[in-house]
XYZ file of C-alpha atoms in Angstrom:
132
model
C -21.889 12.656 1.933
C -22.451 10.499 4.962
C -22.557 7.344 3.209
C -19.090 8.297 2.085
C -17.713 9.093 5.669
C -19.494 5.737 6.652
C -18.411 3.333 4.258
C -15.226 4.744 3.143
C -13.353 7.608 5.253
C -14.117 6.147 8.863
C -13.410 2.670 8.240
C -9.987 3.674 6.294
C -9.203 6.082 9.132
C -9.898 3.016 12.050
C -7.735 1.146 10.003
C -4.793 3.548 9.832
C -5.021 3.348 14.131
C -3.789 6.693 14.557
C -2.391 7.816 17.873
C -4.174 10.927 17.921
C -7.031 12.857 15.823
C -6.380 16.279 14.780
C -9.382 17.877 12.742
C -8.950 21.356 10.821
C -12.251 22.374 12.216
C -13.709 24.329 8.870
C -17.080 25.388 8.009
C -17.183 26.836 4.334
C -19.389 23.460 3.045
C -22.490 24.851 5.083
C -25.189 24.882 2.465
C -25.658 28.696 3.292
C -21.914 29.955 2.859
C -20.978 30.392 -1.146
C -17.584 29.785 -0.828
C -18.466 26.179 -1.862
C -20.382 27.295 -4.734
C -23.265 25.396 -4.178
C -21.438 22.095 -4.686
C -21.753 21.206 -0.604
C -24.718 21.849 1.465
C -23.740 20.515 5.001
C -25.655 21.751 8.154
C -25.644 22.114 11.832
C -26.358 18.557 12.640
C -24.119 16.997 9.938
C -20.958 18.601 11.613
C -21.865 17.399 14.826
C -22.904 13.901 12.868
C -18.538 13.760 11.335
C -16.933 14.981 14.599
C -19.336 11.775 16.376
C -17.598 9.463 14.104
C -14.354 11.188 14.781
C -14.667 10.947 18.327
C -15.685 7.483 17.989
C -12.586 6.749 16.100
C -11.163 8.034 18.776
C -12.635 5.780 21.335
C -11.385 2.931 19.657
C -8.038 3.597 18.230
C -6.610 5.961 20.512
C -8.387 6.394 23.939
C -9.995 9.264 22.675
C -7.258 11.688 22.049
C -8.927 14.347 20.103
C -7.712 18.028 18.890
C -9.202 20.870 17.054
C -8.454 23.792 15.624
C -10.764 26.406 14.296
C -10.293 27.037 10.656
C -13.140 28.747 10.028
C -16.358 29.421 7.716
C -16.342 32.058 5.286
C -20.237 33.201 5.830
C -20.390 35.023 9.186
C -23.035 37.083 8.597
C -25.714 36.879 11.216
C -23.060 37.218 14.140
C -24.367 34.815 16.844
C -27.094 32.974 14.159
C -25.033 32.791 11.504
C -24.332 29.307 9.835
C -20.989 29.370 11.122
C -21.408 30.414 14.435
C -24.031 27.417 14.597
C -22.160 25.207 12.898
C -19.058 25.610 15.416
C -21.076 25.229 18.026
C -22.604 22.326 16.645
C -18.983 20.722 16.593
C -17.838 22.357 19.691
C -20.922 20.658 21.625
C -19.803 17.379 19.985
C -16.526 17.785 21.549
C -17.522 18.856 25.027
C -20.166 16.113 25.086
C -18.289 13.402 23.385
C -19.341 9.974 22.822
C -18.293 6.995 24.748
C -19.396 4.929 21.993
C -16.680 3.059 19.656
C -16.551 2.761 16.123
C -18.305 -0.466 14.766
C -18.641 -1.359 11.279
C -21.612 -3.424 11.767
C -23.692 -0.430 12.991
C -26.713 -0.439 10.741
C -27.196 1.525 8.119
C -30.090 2.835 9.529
C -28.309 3.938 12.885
C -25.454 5.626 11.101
C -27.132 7.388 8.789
C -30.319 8.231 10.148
C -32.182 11.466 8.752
C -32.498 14.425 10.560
C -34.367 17.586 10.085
C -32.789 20.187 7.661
C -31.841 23.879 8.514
C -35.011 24.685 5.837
C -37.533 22.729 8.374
C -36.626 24.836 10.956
C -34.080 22.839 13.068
C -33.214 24.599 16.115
C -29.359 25.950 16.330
C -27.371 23.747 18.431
C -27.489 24.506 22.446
C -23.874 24.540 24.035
C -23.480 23.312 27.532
C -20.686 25.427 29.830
C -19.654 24.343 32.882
C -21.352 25.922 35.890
C-alpha cells in the first residue's frame, strides 16, 4: 500500500502541481472496520504516514495549501478508542503538526517506507496537541 502511494500516486500527484490539496478524509480501510471486507487493513500510523506525503506535496507544489473534510469510518464502536476516532486523530494531528519537509523522489526507500509498529503490538493511539 505504501509502496504504491510512494512510487506511483505521490509522484503522479507532484507532477499534476495542483494549486491546492483537498482530501476526502475517510476511514473505512482501517483493518478493524468491515466495511472493507478484509481487503484493506490500514492503521493509525499509516493515515498519518498518506496525509505526511500529502502535506509534503503540498510543501512543494502549492505552499502548503491543504483542506479536509471528514468523510468518515464506518466502525465507531469504542466511542473515544475506536479505530476511527484514532484514526482521525491520527490524520487530524498530521494536519495540525504538518511537515515542513518537501516531497523528494530520491528519499530512500528506507526513509519512506519505514516499518512501524502495528495496532496488534500494541501501538499507542495517536496523542492530539490543542492549543493552550
Amino acid at each position: 500500500w505504501r509502496k504504491a502511494w510512494g512510487k506511483r500516486i505521490v509522484p503522479a500527484l507532484r507532477a499534476f502541481k495542483p494549486d491546492l490539496i483537498l482530501i476526502s478524509a475517510g476511514f473505512d480501510a482501517h483493518c478493524k472496520d468491515d466495511v472493507n471486507c478484509g481487503y484493506m487493513g490500514l492503521e493509525e500510523h499509516d493515515y498519518k504516514w498518506v496525509t505526511d506525503c500529502l502535506v509534503m506535496v503540498a510543501n512543494t507544489c502549492c505552499p502548503g495549501r491543504v483542506v479536509s473534510v471528514l468523510e468518515g469510518g464506518y466502525r465507531i464502536q469504542g466511542g473515544v478508542v475506536s479505530a476511527f476516532s484514532r484514526s482521525a486523530a491520527a490524520h487530524v494531528e498530521a494536519l495540525a503538526h504538518p511537515t515542513n519537509q518537501t516531497w523528494k523522489q530520491e528519499v530512500t526507500t528506507a526513509e519512506l517506507f519505514n516499518d512501524r509498529p502495528r495496532y496488534s503490538d500494541a501501538i499507542a493511539p495517536p496523542t492530539v496537541h490543542t492549543p493552550a
